[in-house]
């Protein structure tokens, strides 16, 4: 696997998981992004694609948990999605382009590209790369799906890219990073490891070679202490925040 030096800023920040959300401040919302900026934190966010192939800042594949609507995000055009309220607040879904305009380089962004084994990932990568091409702030893309890193390594190699890994979360990519040649294909500049899987032999060796290790999701004082002991930067929320 070819390696290169990751950007220094990557390990110089703590990241607010889905923005600095709280009761009344929905995850992945403009208010959550503003709260992270005010707290001096980087922002980790999630991307789902609309029906018209616009990258939307939203975690779930379905609207049901976070809105009063039902159905798949990918079934709605972006204009309709941008009118849907989040968690009974005045906040609405928004586009990645809107997030970039809002942050405007104030803090770094970790942009997680949501995927599934049967997801048409290249189309999403093309749309995301197009939006990011004119952004001058610090950002990196990451995904559980090794195909994302492979795509960016080939088509947008200047973009810092990470592989999100877990041996605990059963969501279609559990232990996928351990498959033969997965790391070789993903060509990650950094790993983002499930904090529940730390410490382990591989991530220890990864750090010893000077490669950055981030960890998610830090939600308690106990996982915060574990992350600080065994990783280089934290992705945190709630009781896991400093």
PDB file of C-alpha atoms in Angstrom:
ATOM      1  CA  UNK A   1       0.000   0.000   0.000  1.00  0.00           C
ATOM      2  CA  UNK A   2       1.337   3.413  -0.991  1.00  0.00           C
ATOM      3  CA  UNK A   3       1.448   5.825   1.933  1.00  0.00           C
ATOM      4  CA  UNK A   4       1.855   9.578   2.093  1.00  0.00           C
ATOM      5  CA  UNK A   5       1.976  12.134   4.846  1.00  0.00           C
ATOM      6  CA  UNK A   6      -1.464  13.143   6.147  1.00  0.00           C
ATOM      7  CA  UNK A   7      -2.135  16.845   6.730  1.00  0.00           C
ATOM      8  CA  UNK A   8      -0.895  18.067  10.110  1.00  0.00           C
ATOM      9  CA  UNK A   9      -4.227  19.664  11.023  1.00  0.00           C
ATOM     10  CA  UNK A  10      -5.901  16.248  11.103  1.00  0.00           C
ATOM     11  CA  UNK A  11      -4.630  15.438  14.600  1.00  0.00           C
ATOM     12  CA  UNK A  12      -4.620  18.987  15.972  1.00  0.00           C
ATOM     13  CA  UNK A  13      -8.375  19.193  16.523  1.00  0.00           C
ATOM     14  CA  UNK A  14     -11.159  17.450  18.347  1.00  0.00           C
ATOM     15  CA  UNK A  15     -14.204  16.854  16.157  1.00  0.00           C
ATOM     16  CA  UNK A  16     -17.854  17.266  17.071  1.00  0.00           C
ATOM     17  CA  UNK A  17     -19.698  14.136  15.967  1.00  0.00           C
ATOM     18  CA  UNK A  18     -22.423  15.236  13.533  1.00  0.00           C
ATOM     19  CA  UNK A  19     -21.754  18.755  14.749  1.00  0.00           C
ATOM     20  CA  UNK A  20     -22.097  19.815  18.366  1.00  0.00           C
ATOM     21  CA  UNK A  21     -25.680  18.649  18.708  1.00  0.00           C
ATOM     22  CA  UNK A  22     -27.809  18.607  21.849  1.00  0.00           C
ATOM     23  CA  UNK A  23     -31.491  18.711  22.787  1.00  0.00           C
ATOM     24  CA  UNK A  24     -33.038  21.331  20.506  1.00  0.00           C
ATOM     25  CA  UNK A  25     -29.939  21.324  18.277  1.00  0.00           C
ATOM     26  CA  UNK A  26     -30.355  18.452  15.788  1.00  0.00           C
ATOM     27  CA  UNK A  27     -27.407  16.417  14.565  1.00  0.00           C
ATOM     28  CA  UNK A  28     -25.901  17.453  11.217  1.00  0.00           C
ATOM     29  CA  UNK A  29     -27.793  20.753  11.340  1.00  0.00           C
ATOM     30  CA  UNK A  30     -26.645  24.318  10.766  1.00  0.00           C
ATOM     31  CA  UNK A  31     -27.115  25.008  14.474  1.00  0.00           C
ATOM     32  CA  UNK A  32     -24.912  22.020  15.360  1.00  0.00           C
ATOM     33  CA  UNK A  33     -22.213  23.246  12.981  1.00  0.00           C
ATOM     34  CA  UNK A  34     -22.397  26.755  14.462  1.00  0.00           C
ATOM     35  CA  UNK A  35     -22.110  25.354  17.994  1.00  0.00           C
ATOM     36  CA  UNK A  36     -19.007  23.356  17.022  1.00  0.00           C
ATOM     37  CA  UNK A  37     -17.381  26.431  15.503  1.00  0.00           C
ATOM     38  CA  UNK A  38     -18.202  28.467  18.606  1.00  0.00           C
ATOM     39  CA  UNK A  39     -16.605  25.750  20.771  1.00  0.00           C
ATOM     40  CA  UNK A  40     -13.453  25.687  18.631  1.00  0.00           C
ATOM     41  CA  UNK A  41     -14.089  22.147  17.397  1.00  0.00           C
ATOM     42  CA  UNK A  42     -13.782  20.562  13.982  1.00  0.00           C
ATOM     43  CA  UNK A  43     -16.953  19.107  12.503  1.00  0.00           C
ATOM     44  CA  UNK A  44     -17.622  15.502  11.543  1.00  0.00           C
ATOM     45  CA  UNK A  45     -20.648  15.207   9.259  1.00  0.00           C
ATOM     46  CA  UNK A  46     -22.415  12.637   7.114  1.00  0.00           C
ATOM     47  CA  UNK A  47     -23.427  12.701   3.464  1.00  0.00           C
ATOM     48  CA  UNK A  48     -26.427  11.082   1.834  1.00  0.00           C
ATOM     49  CA  UNK A  49     -27.423  11.656  -1.783  1.00  0.00           C
ATOM     50  CA  UNK A  50     -30.694  13.148  -2.982  1.00  0.00           C
ATOM     51  CA  UNK A  51     -32.662  11.848  -5.948  1.00  0.00           C
ATOM     52  CA  UNK A  52     -31.075  14.528  -8.156  1.00  0.00           C
ATOM     53  CA  UNK A  53     -27.555  13.520  -6.999  1.00  0.00           C
ATOM     54  CA  UNK A  54     -26.960  16.443  -4.649  1.00  0.00           C
ATOM     55  CA  UNK A  55     -24.859  15.666  -1.531  1.00  0.00           C
ATOM     56  CA  UNK A  56     -26.996  16.279   1.562  1.00  0.00           C
ATOM     57  CA  UNK A  57     -25.734  16.631   5.153  1.00  0.00           C
ATOM     58  CA  UNK A  58     -27.706  13.822   6.782  1.00  0.00           C
ATOM     59  CA  UNK A  59     -26.822  10.556   8.491  1.00  0.00           C
ATOM     60  CA  UNK A  60     -29.647   8.076   7.941  1.00  0.00           C
ATOM     61  CA  UNK A  61     -30.771   6.418   4.729  1.00  0.00           C
ATOM     62  CA  UNK A  62     -34.372   7.099   5.773  1.00  0.00           C
ATOM     63  CA  UNK A  63     -36.003  10.314   6.964  1.00  0.00           C
ATOM     64  CA  UNK A  64     -38.055   8.635   9.695  1.00  0.00           C
ATOM     65  CA  UNK A  65     -35.825   8.992  12.792  1.00  0.00           C
ATOM     66  CA  UNK A  66     -34.831  12.624  12.393  1.00  0.00           C
ATOM     67  CA  UNK A  67     -37.829  14.245  10.713  1.00  0.00           C
ATOM     68  CA  UNK A  68     -41.598  14.102  10.599  1.00  0.00           C
ATOM     69  CA  UNK A  69     -41.404  12.582   7.119  1.00  0.00           C
ATOM     70  CA  UNK A  70     -41.054   8.968   6.054  1.00  0.00           C
ATOM     71  CA  UNK A  71     -39.160   7.249   3.273  1.00  0.00           C
ATOM     72  CA  UNK A  72     -35.689   7.236   1.781  1.00  0.00           C
ATOM     73  CA  UNK A  73     -33.586  10.369   1.440  1.00  0.00           C
ATOM     74  CA  UNK A  74     -32.588   9.222  -2.059  1.00  0.00           C
ATOM     75  CA  UNK A  75     -36.245   9.244  -3.153  1.00  0.00           C
ATOM     76  CA  UNK A  76     -36.558  13.033  -2.723  1.00  0.00           C
ATOM     77  CA  UNK A  77     -35.026  15.852  -4.811  1.00  0.00           C
ATOM     78  CA  UNK A  78     -32.733  18.208  -2.937  1.00  0.00           C
ATOM     79  CA  UNK A  79     -35.168  21.127  -3.118  1.00  0.00           C
ATOM     80  CA  UNK A  80     -37.803  19.102  -1.275  1.00  0.00           C
ATOM     81  CA  UNK A  81     -35.295  17.815   1.272  1.00  0.00           C
ATOM     82  CA  UNK A  82     -34.145  21.345   2.104  1.00  0.00           C
ATOM     83  CA  UNK A  83     -37.692  22.175   3.211  1.00  0.00           C
ATOM     84  CA  UNK A  84     -37.963  19.282   5.682  1.00  0.00           C
ATOM     85  CA  UNK A  85     -37.623  20.233   9.361  1.00  0.00           C
ATOM     86  CA  UNK A  86     -35.237  18.349  11.632  1.00  0.00           C
ATOM     87  CA  UNK A  87     -36.458  16.971  14.958  1.00  0.00           C
ATOM     88  CA  UNK A  88     -39.367  19.410  15.362  1.00  0.00           C
ATOM     89  CA  UNK A  89     -37.126  22.483  15.148  1.00  0.00           C
ATOM     90  CA  UNK A  90     -36.773  25.341  12.690  1.00  0.00           C
ATOM     91  CA  UNK A  91     -33.627  23.678  11.355  1.00  0.00           C
ATOM     92  CA  UNK A  92     -33.908  21.888   8.006  1.00  0.00           C
ATOM     93  CA  UNK A  93     -31.860  19.453   5.970  1.00  0.00           C
ATOM     94  CA  UNK A  94     -29.125  21.203   4.022  1.00  0.00           C
ATOM     95  CA  UNK A  95     -26.672  20.540   1.249  1.00  0.00           C
ATOM     96  CA  UNK A  96     -22.945  19.947   1.583  1.00  0.00           C
ATOM     97  CA  UNK A  97     -22.481  23.108  -0.469  1.00  0.00           C
ATOM     98  CA  UNK A  98     -24.413  25.072   2.174  1.00  0.00           C
ATOM     99  CA  UNK A  99     -22.290  23.591   4.972  1.00  0.00           C
ATOM    100  CA  UNK A 100     -19.102  24.657   3.195  1.00  0.00           C
ATOM    101  CA  UNK A 101     -20.452  28.181   2.768  1.00  0.00           C
ATOM    102  CA  UNK A 102     -21.368  28.287   6.453  1.00  0.00           C
ATOM    103  CA  UNK A 103     -18.031  26.987   7.764  1.00  0.00           C
ATOM    104  CA  UNK A 104     -15.952  28.962   5.251  1.00  0.00           C
ATOM    105  CA  UNK A 105     -12.677  27.501   6.514  1.00  0.00           C
ATOM    106  CA  UNK A 106     -13.252  28.387  10.177  1.00  0.00           C
ATOM    107  CA  UNK A 107     -12.692  24.781  11.332  1.00  0.00           C
ATOM    108  CA  UNK A 108     -11.736  21.540   9.566  1.00  0.00           C
ATOM    109  CA  UNK A 109     -14.334  19.098   8.294  1.00  0.00           C
ATOM    110  CA  UNK A 110     -14.426  15.308   8.352  1.00  0.00           C
ATOM    111  CA  UNK A 111     -16.933  14.344   5.680  1.00  0.00           C
ATOM    112  CA  UNK A 112     -18.211  10.781   6.003  1.00  0.00           C
ATOM    113  CA  UNK A 113     -19.607   9.353   2.795  1.00  0.00           C
ATOM    114  CA  UNK A 114     -22.374   6.932   3.707  1.00  0.00           C
ATOM    115  CA  UNK A 115     -22.376   3.696   1.720  1.00  0.00           C
ATOM    116  CA  UNK A 116     -23.649   0.149   1.568  1.00  0.00           C
ATOM    117  CA  UNK A 117     -22.165  -2.861  -0.185  1.00  0.00           C
ATOM    118  CA  UNK A 118     -24.740  -2.477  -3.003  1.00  0.00           C
ATOM    119  CA  UNK A 119     -24.605   1.350  -3.143  1.00  0.00           C
ATOM    120  CA  UNK A 120     -23.598   3.091  -6.403  1.00  0.00           C
ATOM    121  CA  UNK A 121     -20.706   4.811  -4.655  1.00  0.00           C
ATOM    122  CA  UNK A 122     -18.835   6.284  -7.656  1.00  0.00           C
ATOM    123  CA  UNK A 123     -21.799   8.520  -8.510  1.00  0.00           C
ATOM    124  CA  UNK A 124     -21.790   9.901  -4.967  1.00  0.00           C
ATOM    125  CA  UNK A 125     -18.013  10.419  -5.013  1.00  0.00           C
ATOM    126  CA  UNK A 126     -18.223  12.337  -8.285  1.00  0.00           C
ATOM    127  CA  UNK A 127     -20.876  14.688  -6.896  1.00  0.00           C
ATOM    128  CA  UNK A 128     -19.052  15.206  -3.595  1.00  0.00           C
ATOM    129  CA  UNK A 129     -15.700  15.848  -5.286  1.00  0.00           C
ATOM    130  CA  UNK A 130     -17.323  18.406  -7.570  1.00  0.00           C
ATOM    131  CA  UNK A 131     -18.704  20.351  -4.602  1.00  0.00           C
ATOM    132  CA  UNK A 132     -15.386  20.182  -2.727  1.00  0.00           C
ATOM    133  CA  UNK A 133     -13.260  21.243  -5.702  1.00  0.00           C
ATOM    134  CA  UNK A 134     -13.712  24.964  -5.081  1.00  0.00           C
ATOM    135  CA  UNK A 135     -13.539  24.841  -1.264  1.00  0.00           C
ATOM    136  CA  UNK A 136     -10.406  26.363   0.277  1.00  0.00           C
ATOM    137  CA  UNK A 137     -10.847  25.228   3.887  1.00  0.00           C
ATOM    138  CA  UNK A 138      -9.380  22.116   5.515  1.00  0.00           C
ATOM    139  CA  UNK A 139     -11.350  18.925   4.909  1.00  0.00           C
ATOM    140  CA  UNK A 140     -10.998  15.179   4.545  1.00  0.00           C
ATOM    141  CA  UNK A 141     -13.368  12.524   3.259  1.00  0.00           C
ATOM    142  CA  UNK A 142     -13.840   9.169   4.932  1.00  0.00           C
ATOM    143  CA  UNK A 143     -16.046   6.103   4.736  1.00  0.00           C
ATOM    144  CA  UNK A 144     -16.488   2.559   6.000  1.00  0.00           C
ATOM    145  CA  UNK A 145     -16.460   1.556   2.340  1.00  0.00           C
ATOM    146  CA  UNK A 146     -12.935   0.954   0.971  1.00  0.00           C
ATOM    147  CA  UNK A 147     -14.241   1.795  -2.499  1.00  0.00           C
ATOM    148  CA  UNK A 148     -14.495   5.455  -1.524  1.00  0.00           C
ATOM    149  CA  UNK A 149     -10.794   5.759  -0.785  1.00  0.00           C
ATOM    150  CA  UNK A 150     -10.019   3.872  -3.962  1.00  0.00           C
ATOM    151  CA  UNK A 151     -12.115   6.316  -6.005  1.00  0.00           C
ATOM    152  CA  UNK A 152     -10.579   9.440  -4.463  1.00  0.00           C
ATOM    153  CA  UNK A 153      -7.057   8.031  -4.752  1.00  0.00           C
ATOM    154  CA  UNK A 154      -7.601   7.630  -8.487  1.00  0.00           C
ATOM    155  CA  UNK A 155      -9.731  10.655  -9.370  1.00  0.00           C
ATOM    156  CA  UNK A 156      -9.034  13.311  -6.698  1.00  0.00           C
ATOM    157  CA  UNK A 157      -5.729  12.230  -5.114  1.00  0.00           C
ATOM    158  CA  UNK A 158      -5.107  15.597  -3.485  1.00  0.00           C
ATOM    159  CA  UNK A 159      -8.104  15.013  -1.192  1.00  0.00           C
ATOM    160  CA  UNK A 160      -7.147  13.592   2.247  1.00  0.00           C
ATOM    161  CA  UNK A 161      -9.011  10.329   2.677  1.00  0.00           C
ATOM    162  CA  UNK A 162      -9.726   8.037   5.598  1.00  0.00           C
ATOM    163  CA  UNK A 163     -11.070   4.567   6.223  1.00  0.00           C
ATOM    164  CA  UNK A 164     -13.578   4.193   9.055  1.00  0.00           C
ATOM    165  CA  UNK A 165     -13.163   0.821  10.770  1.00  0.00           C
ATOM    166  CA  UNK A 166     -15.071  -1.282  13.279  1.00  0.00           C
ATOM    167  CA  UNK A 167     -15.111  -4.822  14.612  1.00  0.00           C
ATOM    168  CA  UNK A 168     -18.163  -4.091  16.782  1.00  0.00           C
ATOM    169  CA  UNK A 169     -20.807  -2.172  14.814  1.00  0.00           C
ATOM    170  CA  UNK A 170     -22.770  -4.609  12.645  1.00  0.00           C
ATOM    171  CA  UNK A 171     -23.979  -2.411   9.791  1.00  0.00           C
ATOM    172  CA  UNK A 172     -22.746  -4.016   6.583  1.00  0.00           C
ATOM    173  CA  UNK A 173     -19.065  -3.130   7.016  1.00  0.00           C
ATOM    174  CA  UNK A 174     -18.237  -4.876  10.287  1.00  0.00           C
ATOM    175  CA  UNK A 175     -14.581  -5.979  10.036  1.00  0.00           C
ATOM    176  CA  UNK A 176     -14.616  -5.146   6.310  1.00  0.00           C
ATOM    177  CA  UNK A 177     -11.286  -3.406   6.740  1.00  0.00           C
ATOM    178  CA  UNK A 178      -9.710  -6.758   7.642  1.00  0.00           C
ATOM    179  CA  UNK A 179     -10.644  -8.322   4.286  1.00  0.00           C
ATOM    180  CA  UNK A 180      -7.696  -9.176   2.027  1.00  0.00           C
ATOM    181  CA  UNK A 181      -6.401  -6.064   0.233  1.00  0.00           C
ATOM    182  CA  UNK A 182      -9.036  -3.755   1.791  1.00  0.00           C
ATOM    183  CA  UNK A 183      -6.434  -1.292   3.055  1.00  0.00           C
ATOM    184  CA  UNK A 184      -4.495  -1.580  -0.177  1.00  0.00           C
ATOM    185  CA  UNK A 185      -7.593  -0.627  -2.147  1.00  0.00           C
ATOM    186  CA  UNK A 186      -8.696   2.168   0.207  1.00  0.00           C
ATOM    187  CA  UNK A 187      -5.221   3.773   0.356  1.00  0.00           C
ATOM    188  CA  UNK A 188      -6.159   5.715   3.524  1.00  0.00           C
ATOM    189  CA  UNK A 189      -4.180   8.678   4.828  1.00  0.00           C
ATOM    190  CA  UNK A 190      -5.755   7.991   8.220  1.00  0.00           C
ATOM    191  CA  UNK A 191      -7.951   5.498  10.025  1.00  0.00           C
ATOM    192  CA  UNK A 192     -10.974   6.322  12.169  1.00  0.00           C
ATOM    193  CA  UNK A 193     -11.475   3.421  14.578  1.00  0.00           C
ATOM    194  CA  UNK A 194     -14.482   2.476  16.699  1.00  0.00           C
ATOM    195  CA  UNK A 195     -13.418   3.465  20.231  1.00  0.00           C
ATOM    196  CA  UNK A 196     -14.895   0.209  21.523  1.00  0.00           C
ATOM    197  CA  UNK A 197     -12.222  -1.674  19.576  1.00  0.00           C
ATOM    198  CA  UNK A 198      -9.287   0.155  21.159  1.00  0.00           C
ATOM    199  CA  UNK A 199      -6.624  -0.766  21.915  1.00  0.00           C
ATOM    200  CA  UNK A 200      -5.719  -3.403  19.349  1.00  0.00           C
ATOM    201  CA  UNK A 201      -2.520  -4.617  17.768  1.00  0.00           C
ATOM    202  CA  UNK A 202      -3.107  -3.248  14.288  1.00  0.00           C
ATOM    203  CA  UNK A 203      -3.979   0.325  15.269  1.00  0.00           C
ATOM    204  CA  UNK A 204      -1.014   0.331  17.617  1.00  0.00           C
ATOM    205  CA  UNK A 205       1.286  -0.596  14.733  1.00  0.00           C
ATOM    206  CA  UNK A 206      -0.450   1.941  12.514  1.00  0.00           C
ATOM    207  CA  UNK A 207       0.382   4.736  14.948  1.00  0.00           C
ATOM    208  CA  UNK A 208       3.946   3.502  15.394  1.00  0.00           C
ATOM    209  CA  UNK A 209       4.540   4.089  11.681  1.00  0.00           C
ATOM    210  CA  UNK A 210       3.461   7.730  12.127  1.00  0.00           C
ATOM    211  CA  UNK A 211       0.042   7.320  10.486  1.00  0.00           C
ATOM    212  CA  UNK A 212      -2.851   9.208  12.152  1.00  0.00           C
ATOM    213  CA  UNK A 213      -5.526   7.350  14.078  1.00  0.00           C
ATOM    214  CA  UNK A 214      -8.829   9.020  14.920  1.00  0.00           C
ATOM    215  CA  UNK A 215     -11.490   7.393  17.061  1.00  0.00           C
ATOM    216  CA  UNK A 216     -15.295   7.532  17.261  1.00  0.00           C
ATOM    217  CA  UNK A 217     -17.736   7.911  18.885  1.00  0.00           C
ATOM    218  CA  UNK A 218     -16.495   9.183  22.233  1.00  0.00           C
ATOM    219  CA  UNK A 219     -19.648   9.512  24.345  1.00  0.00           C
ATOM    220  CA  UNK A 220     -18.467   9.123  27.945  1.00  0.00           C
ATOM    221  CA  UNK A 221     -15.564   9.988  30.252  1.00  0.00           C
ATOM    222  CA  UNK A 222     -14.447   6.347  30.019  1.00  0.00           C
ATOM    223  CA  UNK A 223     -14.314   6.275  26.233  1.00  0.00           C
ATOM    224  CA  UNK A 224     -12.710   9.709  26.239  1.00  0.00           C
ATOM    225  CA  UNK A 225      -9.882   8.423  28.420  1.00  0.00           C
ATOM    226  CA  UNK A 226      -9.506   5.377  26.165  1.00  0.00           C
ATOM    227  CA  UNK A 227      -9.394   7.519  23.052  1.00  0.00           C
ATOM    228  CA  UNK A 228      -6.845   9.910  24.500  1.00  0.00           C
ATOM    229  CA  UNK A 229      -4.635   6.958  25.468  1.00  0.00           C
ATOM    230  CA  UNK A 230      -4.821   5.062  22.165  1.00  0.00           C
ATOM    231  CA  UNK A 231      -5.627   7.533  19.346  1.00  0.00           C
ATOM    232  CA  UNK A 232      -4.424  10.851  17.972  1.00  0.00           C
ATOM    233  CA  UNK A 233      -7.732  12.724  17.754  1.00  0.00           C
ATOM    234  CA  UNK A 234     -11.279  12.256  19.056  1.00  0.00           C
ATOM    235  CA  UNK A 235     -14.677  12.408  17.373  1.00  0.00           C
ATOM    236  CA  UNK A 236     -16.943  13.100  20.333  1.00  0.00           C
ATOM    237  CA  UNK A 237     -20.430  14.059  21.445  1.00  0.00           C
ATOM    238  CA  UNK A 238     -22.467  14.545  24.599  1.00  0.00           C
ATOM    239  CA  UNK A 239     -20.789  13.354  27.805  1.00  0.00           C
ATOM    240  CA  UNK A 240     -17.655  12.507  25.808  1.00  0.00           C
ATOM    241  CA  UNK A 241     -16.881  16.150  25.114  1.00  0.00           C
ATOM    242  CA  UNK A 242     -14.218  17.937  27.101  1.00  0.00           C
TER     243      UNK A 242
END
